Coordinates of N, CA, C and O in Angstrom, one line a residue:
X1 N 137.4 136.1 21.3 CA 136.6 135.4 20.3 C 137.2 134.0 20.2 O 138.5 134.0 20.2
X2 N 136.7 132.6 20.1 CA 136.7 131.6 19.7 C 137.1 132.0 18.3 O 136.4 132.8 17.7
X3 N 138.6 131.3 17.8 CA 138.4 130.9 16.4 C 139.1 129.6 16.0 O 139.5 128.8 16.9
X4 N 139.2 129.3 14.9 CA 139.8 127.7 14.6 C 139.8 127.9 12.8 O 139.1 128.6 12.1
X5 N 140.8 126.9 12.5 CA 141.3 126.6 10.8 C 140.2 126.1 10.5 O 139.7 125.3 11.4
X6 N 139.2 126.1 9.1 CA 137.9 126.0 9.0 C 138.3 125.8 7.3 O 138.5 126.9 6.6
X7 N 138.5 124.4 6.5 CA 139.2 124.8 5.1 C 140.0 125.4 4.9 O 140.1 126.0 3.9
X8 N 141.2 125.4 6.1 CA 142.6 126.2 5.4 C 142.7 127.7 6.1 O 143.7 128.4 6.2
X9 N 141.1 127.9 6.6 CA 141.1 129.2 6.6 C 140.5 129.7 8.2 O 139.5 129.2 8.7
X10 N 141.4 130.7 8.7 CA 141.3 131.1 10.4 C 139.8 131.6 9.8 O 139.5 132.2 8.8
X11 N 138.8 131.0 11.1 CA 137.7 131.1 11.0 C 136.8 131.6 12.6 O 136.8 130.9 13.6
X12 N 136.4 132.8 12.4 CA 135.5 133.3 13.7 C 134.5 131.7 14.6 O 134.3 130.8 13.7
X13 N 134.1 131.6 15.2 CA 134.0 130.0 15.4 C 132.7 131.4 16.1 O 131.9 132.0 15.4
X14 N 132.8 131.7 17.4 CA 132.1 132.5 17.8 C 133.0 133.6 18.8 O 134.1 133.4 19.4
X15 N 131.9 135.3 18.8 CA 132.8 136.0 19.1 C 131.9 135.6 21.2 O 130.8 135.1 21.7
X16 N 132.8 136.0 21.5 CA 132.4 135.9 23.3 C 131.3 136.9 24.1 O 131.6 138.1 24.1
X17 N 130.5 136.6 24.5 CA 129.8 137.9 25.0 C 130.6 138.5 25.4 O 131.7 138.1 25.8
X18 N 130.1 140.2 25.4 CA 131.0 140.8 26.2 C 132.1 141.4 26.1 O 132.4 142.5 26.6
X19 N 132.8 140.7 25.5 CA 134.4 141.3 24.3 C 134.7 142.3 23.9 O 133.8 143.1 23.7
X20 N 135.6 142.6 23.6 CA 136.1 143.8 22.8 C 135.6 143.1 21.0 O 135.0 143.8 20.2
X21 N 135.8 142.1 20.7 CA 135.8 141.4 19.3 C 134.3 141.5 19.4 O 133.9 142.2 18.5
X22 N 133.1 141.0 20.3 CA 132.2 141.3 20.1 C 131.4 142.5 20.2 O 130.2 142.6 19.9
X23 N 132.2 143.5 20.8 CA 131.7 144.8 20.6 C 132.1 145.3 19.4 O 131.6 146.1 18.7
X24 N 133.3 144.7 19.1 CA 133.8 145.6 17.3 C 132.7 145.4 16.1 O 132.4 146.2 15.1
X25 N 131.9 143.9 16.5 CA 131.1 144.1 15.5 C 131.3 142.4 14.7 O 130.7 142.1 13.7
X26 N 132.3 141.4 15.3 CA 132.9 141.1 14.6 C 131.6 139.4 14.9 O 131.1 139.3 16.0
X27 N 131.3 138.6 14.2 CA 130.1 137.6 13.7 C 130.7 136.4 13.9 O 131.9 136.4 13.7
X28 N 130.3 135.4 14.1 CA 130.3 133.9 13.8 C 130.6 133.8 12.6 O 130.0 134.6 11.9
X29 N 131.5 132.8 11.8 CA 131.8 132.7 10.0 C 132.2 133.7 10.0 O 131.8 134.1 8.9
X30 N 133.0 134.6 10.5 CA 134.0 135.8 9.9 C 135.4 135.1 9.5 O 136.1 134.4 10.3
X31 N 135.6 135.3 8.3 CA 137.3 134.5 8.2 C 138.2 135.9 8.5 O 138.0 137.0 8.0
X32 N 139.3 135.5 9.4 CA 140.3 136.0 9.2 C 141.2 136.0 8.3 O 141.9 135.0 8.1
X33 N 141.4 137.5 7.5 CA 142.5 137.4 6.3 C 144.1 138.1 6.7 O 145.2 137.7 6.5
X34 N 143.6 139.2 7.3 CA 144.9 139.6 7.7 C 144.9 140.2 10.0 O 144.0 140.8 10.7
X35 N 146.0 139.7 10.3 CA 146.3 140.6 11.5 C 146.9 141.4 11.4 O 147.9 141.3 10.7
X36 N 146.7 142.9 12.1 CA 147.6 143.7 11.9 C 148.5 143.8 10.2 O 149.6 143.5 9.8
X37 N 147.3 144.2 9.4 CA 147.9 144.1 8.1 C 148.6 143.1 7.3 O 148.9 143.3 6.1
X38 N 148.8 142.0 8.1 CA 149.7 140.8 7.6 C 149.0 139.4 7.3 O 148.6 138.7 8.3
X39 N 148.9 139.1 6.3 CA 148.0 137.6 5.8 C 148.1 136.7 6.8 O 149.2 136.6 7.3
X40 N 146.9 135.9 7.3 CA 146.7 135.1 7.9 C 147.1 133.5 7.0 O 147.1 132.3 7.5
X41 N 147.3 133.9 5.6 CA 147.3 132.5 5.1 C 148.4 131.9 5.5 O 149.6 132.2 5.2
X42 N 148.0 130.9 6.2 CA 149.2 129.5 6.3 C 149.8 129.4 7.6 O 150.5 128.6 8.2
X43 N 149.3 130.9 8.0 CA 149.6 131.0 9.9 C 149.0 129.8 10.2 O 148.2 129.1 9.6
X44 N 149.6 129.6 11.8 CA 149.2 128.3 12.7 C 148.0 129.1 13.4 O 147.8 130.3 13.6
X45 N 147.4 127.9 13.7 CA 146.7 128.8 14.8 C 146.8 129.0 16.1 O 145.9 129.6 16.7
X46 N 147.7 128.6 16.8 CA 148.1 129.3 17.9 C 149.0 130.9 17.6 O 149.0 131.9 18.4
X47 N 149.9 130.7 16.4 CA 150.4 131.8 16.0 C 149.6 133.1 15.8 O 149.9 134.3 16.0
X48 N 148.3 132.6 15.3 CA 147.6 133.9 14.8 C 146.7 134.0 16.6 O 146.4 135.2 16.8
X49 N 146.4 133.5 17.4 CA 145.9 133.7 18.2 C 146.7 134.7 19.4 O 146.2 135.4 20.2
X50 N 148.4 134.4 19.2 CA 149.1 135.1 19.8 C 149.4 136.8 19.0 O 149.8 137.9 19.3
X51 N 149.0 136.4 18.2 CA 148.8 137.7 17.1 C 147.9 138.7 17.5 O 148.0 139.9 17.4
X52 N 146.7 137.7 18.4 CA 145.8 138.7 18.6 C 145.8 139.6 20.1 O 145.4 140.7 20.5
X53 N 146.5 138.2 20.8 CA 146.1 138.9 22.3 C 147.2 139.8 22.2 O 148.0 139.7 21.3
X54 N 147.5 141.0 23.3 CA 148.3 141.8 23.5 C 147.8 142.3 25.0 O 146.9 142.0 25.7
X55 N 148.9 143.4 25.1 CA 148.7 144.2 26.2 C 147.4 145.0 26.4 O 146.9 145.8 25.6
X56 N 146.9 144.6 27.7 CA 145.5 145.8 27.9 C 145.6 147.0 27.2 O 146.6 147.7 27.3
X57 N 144.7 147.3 26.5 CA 144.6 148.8 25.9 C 145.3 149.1 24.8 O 145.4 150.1 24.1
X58 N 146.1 147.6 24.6 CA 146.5 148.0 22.9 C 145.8 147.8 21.8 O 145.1 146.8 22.1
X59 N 145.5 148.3 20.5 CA 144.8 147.6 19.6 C 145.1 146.5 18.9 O 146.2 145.9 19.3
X60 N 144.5 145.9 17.9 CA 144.6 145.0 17.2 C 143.9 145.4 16.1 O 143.0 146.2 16.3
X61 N 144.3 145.0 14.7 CA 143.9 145.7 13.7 C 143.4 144.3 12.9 O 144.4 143.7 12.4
X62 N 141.9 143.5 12.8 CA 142.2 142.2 12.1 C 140.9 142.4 10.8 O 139.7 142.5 11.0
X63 N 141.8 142.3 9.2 CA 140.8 142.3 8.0 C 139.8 140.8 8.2 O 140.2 139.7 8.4
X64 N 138.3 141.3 7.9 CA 137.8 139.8 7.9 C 137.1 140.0 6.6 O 136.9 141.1 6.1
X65 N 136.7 138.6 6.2 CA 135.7 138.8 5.4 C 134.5 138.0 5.2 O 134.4 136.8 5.2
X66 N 133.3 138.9 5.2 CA 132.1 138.4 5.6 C 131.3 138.6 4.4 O 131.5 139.8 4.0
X67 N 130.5 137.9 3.8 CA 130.0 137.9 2.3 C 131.0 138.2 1.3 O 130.7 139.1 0.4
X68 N 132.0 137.6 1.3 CA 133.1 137.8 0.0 C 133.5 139.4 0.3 O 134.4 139.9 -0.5
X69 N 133.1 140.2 1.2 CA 133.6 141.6 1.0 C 134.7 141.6 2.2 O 134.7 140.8 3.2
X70 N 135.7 142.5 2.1 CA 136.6 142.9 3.3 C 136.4 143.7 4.4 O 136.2 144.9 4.1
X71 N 136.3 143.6 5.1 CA 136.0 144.6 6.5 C 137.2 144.8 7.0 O 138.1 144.0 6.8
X72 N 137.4 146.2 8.1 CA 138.7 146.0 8.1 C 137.9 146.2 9.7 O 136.7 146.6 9.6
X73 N 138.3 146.0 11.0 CA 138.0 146.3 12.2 C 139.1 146.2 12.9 O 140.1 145.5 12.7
X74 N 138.9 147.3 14.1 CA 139.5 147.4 15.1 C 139.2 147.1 16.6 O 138.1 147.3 17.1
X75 N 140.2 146.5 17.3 CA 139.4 145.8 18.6 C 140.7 146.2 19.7 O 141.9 146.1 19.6
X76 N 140.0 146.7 20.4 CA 140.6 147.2 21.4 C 141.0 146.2 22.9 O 140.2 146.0 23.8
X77 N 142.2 145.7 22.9 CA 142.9 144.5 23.7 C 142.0 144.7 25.1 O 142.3 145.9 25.5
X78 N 141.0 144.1 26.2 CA 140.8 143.9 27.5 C 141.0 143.0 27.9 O 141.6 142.2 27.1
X79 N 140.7 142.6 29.2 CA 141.2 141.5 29.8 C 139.8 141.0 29.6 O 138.8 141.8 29.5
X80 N 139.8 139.3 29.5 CA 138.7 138.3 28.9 C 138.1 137.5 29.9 O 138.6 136.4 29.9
X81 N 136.9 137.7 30.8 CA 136.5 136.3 31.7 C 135.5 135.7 30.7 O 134.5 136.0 30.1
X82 N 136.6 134.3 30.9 CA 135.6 133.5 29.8 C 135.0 132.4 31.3 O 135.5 132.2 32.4
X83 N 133.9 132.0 30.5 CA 132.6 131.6 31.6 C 133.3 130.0 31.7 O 134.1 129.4 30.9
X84 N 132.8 129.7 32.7 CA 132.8 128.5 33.2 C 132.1 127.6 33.1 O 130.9 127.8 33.6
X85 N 132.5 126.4 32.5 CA 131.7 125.2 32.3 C 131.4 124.9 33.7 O 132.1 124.9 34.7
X86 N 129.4 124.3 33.4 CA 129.2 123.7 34.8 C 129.7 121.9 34.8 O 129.0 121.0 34.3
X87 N 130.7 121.7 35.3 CA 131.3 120.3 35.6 C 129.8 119.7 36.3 O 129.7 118.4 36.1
X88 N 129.1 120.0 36.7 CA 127.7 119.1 37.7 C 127.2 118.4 36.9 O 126.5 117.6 37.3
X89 N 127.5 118.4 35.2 CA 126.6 118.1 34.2 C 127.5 116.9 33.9 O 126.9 115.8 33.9
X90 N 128.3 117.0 33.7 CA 129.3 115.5 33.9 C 128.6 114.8 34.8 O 128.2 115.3 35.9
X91 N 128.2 113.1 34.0 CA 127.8 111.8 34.4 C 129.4 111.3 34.8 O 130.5 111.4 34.2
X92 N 129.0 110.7 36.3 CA 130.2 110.1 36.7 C 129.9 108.4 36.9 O 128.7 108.2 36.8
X93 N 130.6 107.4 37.0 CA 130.2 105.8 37.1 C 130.8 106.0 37.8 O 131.5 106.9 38.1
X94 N 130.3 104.8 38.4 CA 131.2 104.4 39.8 C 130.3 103.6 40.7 O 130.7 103.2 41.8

């Protein structure tokens, strides 16, 4: 999943086709409150992003909250091919 600090606050930006995050269930505007049980407030965001990846086949446990309510989800660690920008679409001068 794409995420980023959004007001202070780790923010689902978008989950990835295909994912384990997007098979958990987990939305665009999902804020992250806790990883693995532990507040996200004031984490960096590279810190909480290393929070998330792990070893194939481990879980991750991340609270979000979607309409003011808490969800708690589980996402199960895979390996991620994220898609490739087509560079052809770059205007070059010259």
């Amino acid at each position: 999943m794409e995420i980023d600090v959004k007001d202070g606050v780790l923010t689902v930006i978008a989950p990835l086709r295909g994912t384990p995050a997007e098979t958990a269930g987990v939305k665009a505007g999902d804020q992250i409150a806790a990883i693995d049980g532990k507040s996200t407030d004031g984490v960096p965001l590279d810190k909480a992003v290393s929070q998330i990846r792990g070893p194939i086949g481990t879980t991750v446990d991340i609270t979000i909250v979607r309409g003011g309510k808490p969800i708690d989800i589980k996402i199960i660690r895979e390996t991620i091919q994220v898609p490739e920008t087509d560079d052809s679409l770059d205007a070059k001068s010259g």
